[in-house]
Amino acid sequence: MTTITLVQGDITRQSVDAIVNAANSSLLGGGGVDGAIHRRGGPEILADCRRLRASRYGKGLPTGRAVATTAGELDARWVIHTVGPVYSTTEDRSEPLASCYRESLRVADELGALSVAFPAVSAGIYGWPMDDAARIAVETVRATQTNVQEVRFVLFDERAYEAFARQVG
């Protein structure tokens, strides 16, 4: 059974098998969690991402999908990059958001990762309301069959932590 834990802090400081990156589809770094992971992890992550772009993901990683690279200088073995949807008030994009969590856990299982740290995917610059992002994240992790023993949600601030704590119960 998967244990869900919550941490308020910096995802790049977590010691886990895999850190999930809320990436943009280019896989070439960006702002928020993506930029922090690339900065702290060093150039090896970007080099791996460039290899992925040159091979399987020439047009970028599609929303809701996940792919792994080295973790570079991070205290993890892998970074699992997933592309969350941009929030929309006119279109329900909750399925692609749930897919980010399912696909990341699928990749973690393929790698043999037993501990995975997730950010609140799409709840930053992509504008997803935090309470709904937390609900989708926790429900999806609970409903997904995985060999991962610990899913750690690493929340940047108190507001995000509290939203996830309400969902975990």
Coordinates of N, CA and C in Angstrom, one line a residue:
M1 N 0.8 -1.2 0.0 CA 0.0 0.0 0.0 C 0.9 1.3 0.0
T2 N 0.4 2.2 -0.7 CA 1.2 3.5 -0.8 C 0.8 4.4 0.3
T3 N 1.9 4.9 1.0 CA 1.7 5.9 2.0 C 1.8 7.3 1.4
I4 N 0.9 8.2 1.8 CA 1.0 9.6 1.3 C 1.4 10.4 2.5
T5 N 2.5 11.2 2.2 CA 3.0 12.1 3.2 C 3.0 13.5 2.6
L6 N 3.0 14.5 3.5 CA 3.0 15.9 3.1 C 4.2 16.6 3.7
V7 N 4.8 17.5 2.9 CA 6.0 18.2 3.4 C 5.8 19.7 2.8
Q8 N 6.0 20.7 3.7 CA 6.0 22.0 3.2 C 7.5 22.4 3.0
G9 N 7.9 22.7 1.8 CA 9.3 23.0 1.6 C 9.6 23.0 0.1
D10 N 10.9 22.7 -0.1 CA 11.5 22.8 -1.4 C 11.7 21.4 -2.0
I11 N 11.0 21.1 -3.1 CA 11.1 19.8 -3.7 C 12.5 19.4 -4.1
T12 N 13.3 20.4 -4.4 CA 14.7 20.1 -4.9 C 15.6 19.6 -3.8
R13 N 15.1 19.7 -2.5 CA 15.9 19.3 -1.3 C 15.4 17.9 -0.8
Q14 N 14.5 17.3 -1.5 CA 14.0 16.0 -1.0 C 14.9 14.8 -1.4
S15 N 15.0 13.9 -0.5 CA 15.8 12.7 -0.7 C 14.9 11.5 -1.0
V16 N 14.7 11.2 -2.3 CA 13.7 10.2 -2.7 C 14.3 9.5 -3.9
D17 N 13.7 8.5 -4.4 CA 14.1 7.8 -5.6 C 13.9 8.7 -6.8
A18 N 12.7 9.3 -6.9 CA 12.3 10.1 -8.0 C 11.6 11.4 -7.6
I19 N 12.0 12.5 -8.2 CA 11.3 13.8 -8.0 C 10.5 14.1 -9.3
V20 N 9.3 14.4 -9.1 CA 8.4 14.7 -10.3 C 8.6 16.2 -10.6
N21 N 8.8 16.5 -11.8 CA 9.0 17.9 -12.3 C 7.7 18.3 -13.0
A22 N 7.1 19.4 -12.6 CA 6.0 20.0 -13.3 C 6.6 20.8 -14.5
A23 N 6.9 20.0 -15.6 CA 7.6 20.6 -16.7 C 6.7 21.3 -17.7
N24 N 7.4 22.1 -18.6 CA 6.6 22.5 -19.8 C 6.9 21.6 -20.9
S25 N 6.1 21.6 -21.9 CA 6.2 20.6 -23.0 C 7.6 20.6 -23.7
S26 N 8.3 21.7 -23.7 CA 9.6 21.7 -24.4 C 10.6 20.8 -23.7
L27 N 10.4 20.6 -22.4 CA 11.4 19.8 -21.5 C 12.7 20.6 -21.3
L28 N 12.8 21.8 -21.7 CA 14.0 22.5 -21.7 C 14.2 23.5 -20.5
G29 N 13.4 23.3 -19.5 CA 13.4 24.2 -18.3 C 12.4 25.3 -18.5
G30 N 12.2 26.0 -17.4 CA 11.3 27.1 -17.4 C 11.3 27.8 -16.0
G31 N 10.1 28.2 -15.6 CA 10.0 28.9 -14.3 C 9.5 27.9 -13.2
G32 N 9.2 28.4 -12.0 CA 8.6 27.6 -11.0 C 9.4 26.4 -10.6
V33 N 8.7 25.3 -10.4 CA 9.3 24.0 -10.0 C 10.3 23.6 -11.1
D34 N 9.9 23.7 -12.4 CA 10.7 23.3 -13.5 C 12.1 24.0 -13.5
G35 N 12.1 25.3 -13.3 CA 13.3 26.1 -13.3 C 14.2 25.7 -12.1
A36 N 13.6 25.5 -10.9 CA 14.3 25.1 -9.7 C 15.0 23.8 -9.9
I37 N 14.3 22.8 -10.4 CA 14.8 21.5 -10.6 C 16.0 21.5 -11.6
H38 N 15.9 22.2 -12.7 CA 17.0 22.3 -13.6 C 18.2 23.1 -13.0
R39 N 17.9 24.1 -12.3 CA 19.0 24.9 -11.6 C 19.8 24.0 -10.6
R40 N 19.0 23.4 -9.7 CA 19.7 22.7 -8.6 C 20.2 21.3 -9.2
G41 N 19.6 20.7 -10.1 CA 20.0 19.4 -10.7 C 21.2 19.5 -11.6
G42 N 21.4 20.7 -12.2 CA 22.6 20.9 -13.0 C 22.4 20.5 -14.5
P43 N 23.4 20.7 -15.3 CA 23.3 20.5 -16.7 C 23.0 19.1 -17.2
E44 N 23.2 18.1 -16.4 CA 22.9 16.7 -16.9 C 21.5 16.5 -17.2
I45 N 20.6 17.1 -16.4 CA 19.1 17.0 -16.6 C 18.8 17.6 -18.0
L46 N 19.2 18.8 -18.2 CA 19.0 19.5 -19.5 C 19.5 18.7 -20.7
A47 N 20.7 18.1 -20.5 CA 21.3 17.3 -21.5 C 20.4 16.1 -21.9
D48 N 19.9 15.4 -20.8 CA 19.0 14.3 -21.0 C 17.7 14.7 -21.7
C49 N 17.2 15.9 -21.3 CA 16.0 16.4 -21.9 C 16.2 16.7 -23.4
R50 N 17.4 17.2 -23.7 CA 17.7 17.5 -25.1 C 17.7 16.2 -25.9
R51 N 18.3 15.2 -25.3 CA 18.3 13.9 -26.0 C 16.9 13.4 -26.3
L52 N 16.0 13.5 -25.3 CA 14.6 13.1 -25.5 C 14.0 13.9 -26.6
R53 N 14.2 15.2 -26.7 CA 13.7 16.1 -27.7 C 14.2 15.7 -29.1
A54 N 15.5 15.2 -29.1 CA 16.1 14.9 -30.4 C 15.6 13.5 -30.9
S55 N 15.0 12.7 -30.0 CA 14.6 11.3 -30.4 C 13.1 11.2 -30.4
R56 N 12.5 10.8 -29.3 CA 11.1 10.5 -29.2 C 10.1 11.7 -29.1
Y57 N 10.6 12.8 -28.6 CA 9.7 13.9 -28.3 C 10.1 15.2 -29.1
G58 N 10.2 15.1 -30.4 CA 10.6 16.2 -31.2 C 9.7 17.4 -31.1
K59 N 8.4 17.1 -30.9 CA 7.5 18.2 -30.8 C 7.2 18.6 -29.3
G60 N 7.9 17.9 -28.4 CA 7.7 18.2 -27.0 C 6.9 17.1 -26.3
L61 N 6.9 17.1 -25.0 CA 6.1 16.1 -24.3 C 4.7 16.5 -24.2
P62 N 3.8 15.6 -24.6 CA 2.3 16.0 -24.6 C 1.8 16.1 -23.2
T63 N 0.8 17.0 -23.0 CA 0.2 17.2 -21.7 C -0.4 15.8 -21.2
G64 N -0.1 15.6 -19.9 CA -0.6 14.4 -19.2 C 0.3 13.2 -19.3
R65 N 1.4 13.3 -20.1 CA 2.4 12.2 -20.2 C 3.5 12.5 -19.2
A66 N 4.4 11.4 -19.1 CA 5.5 11.5 -18.2 C 6.7 10.8 -18.8
V67 N 7.9 11.3 -18.5 CA 9.2 10.7 -19.0 C 10.3 10.9 -18.0
A68 N 11.2 10.0 -17.9 CA 12.3 10.1 -16.8 C 13.6 10.5 -17.4
T69 N 14.4 11.3 -16.6 CA 15.8 11.6 -16.9 C 16.6 11.3 -15.7
T70 N 17.9 11.5 -15.8 CA 18.7 11.5 -14.6 C 18.3 12.6 -13.7
A71 N 18.7 12.5 -12.4 CA 18.4 13.6 -11.5 C 19.6 14.5 -11.3
G72 N 20.7 14.3 -12.0 CA 21.9 15.2 -11.9 C 22.4 15.3 -10.5
E73 N 22.4 16.5 -10.0 CA 23.0 16.8 -8.6 C 21.9 16.7 -7.5
L74 N 20.7 16.4 -7.9 CA 19.6 16.3 -6.9 C 19.9 15.0 -6.1
D75 N 19.3 14.9 -4.8 CA 19.4 13.8 -4.0 C 18.3 12.8 -4.4
A76 N 18.3 12.3 -5.6 CA 17.3 11.4 -6.1 C 18.0 10.6 -7.3
R77 N 17.4 9.6 -7.7 CA 18.0 8.8 -8.8 C 17.5 9.3 -10.2
W78 N 16.2 9.8 -10.2 CA 15.6 10.2 -11.4 C 14.8 11.4 -11.2
V79 N 14.5 12.2 -12.3 CA 13.5 13.2 -12.4 C 12.5 12.7 -13.4
I80 N 11.2 12.6 -12.9 CA 10.1 12.3 -13.8 C 9.4 13.6 -14.2
H81 N 9.5 13.9 -15.5 CA 8.9 15.1 -16.1 C 7.5 14.9 -16.5
T82 N 6.6 15.7 -16.1 CA 5.2 15.6 -16.6 C 4.7 16.9 -16.9
V83 N 3.8 17.0 -17.9 CA 3.3 18.3 -18.4 C 1.8 18.4 -18.0
G84 N 1.6 19.3 -17.0 CA 0.2 19.5 -16.6 C -0.6 20.4 -17.6
P85 N -1.9 20.4 -17.5 CA -2.7 21.3 -18.3 C -2.8 22.6 -17.7
V86 N -3.0 23.6 -18.6 CA -3.3 25.0 -18.1 C -4.7 25.0 -17.7
Y87 N -5.0 25.6 -16.6 CA -6.4 25.6 -16.1 C -7.3 26.4 -17.0
S88 N -8.5 26.0 -17.2 CA -9.5 26.6 -18.0 C -10.8 26.7 -17.3
T89 N -11.5 27.9 -17.4 CA -12.8 28.0 -16.8 C -13.9 27.5 -17.7
T90 N -13.6 27.3 -19.0 CA -14.6 26.9 -20.0 C -14.4 25.4 -20.4
E91 N -13.4 24.8 -20.0 CA -13.2 23.4 -20.5 C -12.6 22.6 -19.3
D92 N -13.2 21.4 -19.1 CA -12.8 20.5 -18.0 C -11.5 19.8 -18.4
R93 N -10.4 20.1 -17.8 CA -9.2 19.5 -18.1 C -8.6 18.7 -16.9
S94 N -9.6 18.2 -16.1 CA -9.2 17.4 -14.9 C -8.6 16.1 -15.3
E95 N -9.1 15.5 -16.4 CA -8.5 14.2 -16.8 C -7.0 14.3 -17.2
P96 N -6.6 15.2 -18.0 CA -5.2 15.4 -18.3 C -4.4 15.6 -17.0
L97 N -4.9 16.3 -16.0 CA -4.2 16.6 -14.8 C -4.1 15.3 -14.0
A98 N -5.1 14.5 -13.9 CA -5.1 13.2 -13.2 C -4.0 12.3 -14.0
S99 N -4.0 12.4 -15.3 CA -3.1 11.6 -16.1 C -1.6 11.8 -15.7
C100 N -1.3 13.1 -15.3 CA 0.1 13.4 -14.9 C 0.5 12.6 -13.8
Y101 N -0.4 12.4 -12.8 CA -0.1 11.6 -11.6 C 0.0 10.1 -12.0
R102 N -1.0 9.6 -12.7 CA -1.0 8.2 -13.1 C 0.2 7.8 -13.9
E103 N 0.5 8.7 -14.9 CA 1.7 8.4 -15.8 C 3.0 8.5 -15.1
S104 N 3.1 9.5 -14.1 CA 4.3 9.6 -13.3 C 4.5 8.3 -12.5
L105 N 3.5 7.8 -11.9 CA 3.6 6.6 -11.1 C 3.9 5.4 -12.0
R106 N 3.3 5.4 -13.2 CA 3.7 4.3 -14.1 C 5.2 4.3 -14.5
V107 N 5.7 5.5 -14.8 CA 7.1 5.6 -15.0 C 7.9 5.2 -13.8
A108 N 7.5 5.6 -12.6 CA 8.2 5.3 -11.4 C 8.3 3.8 -11.2
D109 N 7.2 3.1 -11.5 CA 7.1 1.6 -11.4 C 8.1 1.0 -12.4
E110 N 8.2 1.5 -13.6 CA 9.1 1.0 -14.7 C 10.5 1.2 -14.2
L111 N 10.8 2.2 -13.5 CA 12.2 2.5 -13.0 C 12.5 1.7 -11.7
G112 N 11.5 1.3 -11.0 CA 11.7 0.6 -9.7 C 11.8 1.6 -8.6
A113 N 11.3 2.8 -8.8 CA 11.3 3.8 -7.7 C 10.3 3.4 -6.6
L114 N 10.7 3.5 -5.4 CA 9.8 3.2 -4.3 C 9.3 4.5 -3.5
S115 N 10.0 5.6 -3.7 CA 9.6 6.9 -3.1 C 9.6 7.9 -4.2
V116 N 8.5 8.7 -4.2 CA 8.4 9.7 -5.3 C 7.9 11.0 -4.6
A117 N 8.5 12.1 -5.0 CA 8.1 13.4 -4.5 C 7.4 14.2 -5.6
F118 N 6.2 14.6 -5.4 CA 5.4 15.4 -6.3 C 5.2 16.8 -5.9
P119 N 5.2 17.7 -6.8 CA 4.7 19.1 -6.5 C 3.2 19.1 -6.8
A120 N 2.6 20.2 -6.6 CA 1.2 20.4 -6.9 C 1.1 20.8 -8.4
V121 N 1.1 19.8 -9.3 CA 1.1 19.9 -10.7 C 0.0 20.9 -11.2
S122 N 0.3 21.8 -12.0 CA -0.6 22.8 -12.7 C -1.1 23.9 -11.7
A123 N -0.8 23.8 -10.4 CA -1.3 24.8 -9.4 C -0.5 26.0 -9.3
G124 N 0.6 26.2 -10.1 CA 1.4 27.4 -10.0 C 1.0 28.3 -11.2
I125 N 1.9 28.5 -12.1 CA 1.8 29.4 -13.2 C 0.6 29.0 -14.1
Y126 N 0.3 27.7 -14.1 CA -0.8 27.2 -15.0 C -2.2 27.4 -14.4
G127 N -2.2 28.0 -13.2 CA -3.5 28.6 -12.7 C -4.5 27.7 -12.1
W128 N -4.2 26.4 -11.9 CA -5.2 25.5 -11.3 C -5.5 25.9 -9.9
P129 N -6.8 26.0 -9.5 CA -7.2 26.4 -8.1 C -6.6 25.3 -7.2
M130 N -5.9 25.7 -6.1 CA -5.2 24.8 -5.3 C -6.1 23.7 -4.7
D131 N -7.2 24.0 -4.2 CA -8.1 23.0 -3.5 C -8.5 21.9 -4.5
D132 N -8.8 22.3 -5.8 CA -9.1 21.3 -6.8 C -7.9 20.5 -7.2
A133 N -6.8 21.2 -7.4 CA -5.5 20.5 -7.7 C -5.2 19.4 -6.7
A134 N -5.4 19.8 -5.4 CA -5.1 18.8 -4.3 C -6.1 17.7 -4.4
R135 N -7.3 17.9 -4.6 CA -8.3 16.9 -4.7 C -8.0 15.9 -5.8
I136 N -7.7 16.4 -7.0 CA -7.4 15.5 -8.1 C -6.1 14.7 -7.8
A137 N -5.1 15.4 -7.3 CA -3.8 14.7 -7.0 C -4.0 13.6 -6.0
V138 N -4.6 13.8 -4.9 CA -4.8 12.8 -3.8 C -5.7 11.7 -4.3
E139 N -6.8 12.0 -4.9 CA -7.8 11.0 -5.4 C -7.1 10.1 -6.4
T140 N -6.3 10.7 -7.3 CA -5.7 9.9 -8.4 C -4.6 9.0 -7.8
V141 N -3.8 9.5 -6.9 CA -2.7 8.7 -6.3 C -3.4 7.5 -5.5
R142 N -4.4 7.8 -4.8 CA -5.1 6.7 -4.0 C -5.7 5.7 -4.9
A143 N -6.2 6.1 -6.1 CA -6.8 5.1 -7.0 C -5.9 4.4 -8.0
T144 N -4.6 4.8 -8.0 CA -3.7 4.2 -9.0 C -2.9 3.0 -8.3
Q145 N -2.9 1.9 -9.0 CA -2.1 0.7 -8.6 C -0.7 1.0 -8.9
T146 N 0.1 0.9 -7.9 CA 1.6 1.2 -8.1 C 2.4 0.4 -7.0
N147 N 3.6 0.2 -7.3 CA 4.6 -0.4 -6.4 C 5.3 0.7 -5.5
V148 N 5.0 1.9 -5.8 CA 5.6 3.0 -5.1 C 5.1 2.9 -3.6
Q149 N 6.0 3.0 -2.7 CA 5.7 2.8 -1.3 C 5.3 4.1 -0.6
E150 N 6.0 5.2 -1.0 CA 5.7 6.5 -0.5 C 5.6 7.6 -1.6
V151 N 4.4 8.2 -1.6 CA 4.2 9.4 -2.4 C 4.2 10.6 -1.4
R152 N 5.2 11.5 -1.7 CA 5.4 12.6 -0.9 C 5.0 13.9 -1.7
F153 N 3.9 14.5 -1.2 CA 3.6 15.8 -1.9 C 4.4 16.9 -1.2
V154 N 5.2 17.6 -2.0 CA 6.0 18.7 -1.4 C 5.4 20.0 -1.9
L155 N 4.9 20.7 -0.9 CA 4.1 21.9 -1.1 C 5.0 23.1 -0.7
F156 N 5.0 24.1 -1.6 CA 5.9 25.2 -1.5 C 5.5 26.2 -0.3
D157 N 4.2 26.3 -0.1 CA 3.7 27.3 1.0 C 2.6 26.7 1.8
E158 N 2.3 27.4 2.9 CA 1.3 26.9 3.9 C -0.1 26.7 3.2
R159 N -0.5 27.6 2.3 CA -1.8 27.5 1.7 C -1.9 26.2 0.9
A160 N -0.9 25.9 0.2 CA -0.9 24.6 -0.6 C -0.8 23.4 0.3
Y161 N 0.0 23.5 1.4 CA 0.1 22.4 2.3 C -1.3 22.1 3.0
E162 N -2.0 23.2 3.4 CA -3.3 23.1 4.0 C -4.3 22.5 3.0
A163 N -4.3 22.9 1.8 CA -5.2 22.3 0.8 C -5.0 20.8 0.6
F164 N -3.8 20.4 0.6 CA -3.5 18.9 0.5 C -3.8 18.2 1.8
A165 N -3.6 18.8 2.9 CA -3.9 18.2 4.2 C -5.4 18.0 4.3
R166 N -6.2 18.9 3.8 CA -7.7 18.6 3.9 C -8.1 17.4 3.0
Q167 N -7.3 17.2 1.9 CA -7.7 16.0 1.1 C -7.1 14.7 1.7
V168 N -6.0 14.7 2.3 CA -5.4 13.5 2.8 C -6.2 13.1 4.0
G169 N -6.7 14.1 4.8 CA -7.5 13.8 6.0 C -6.8 13.5 7.2

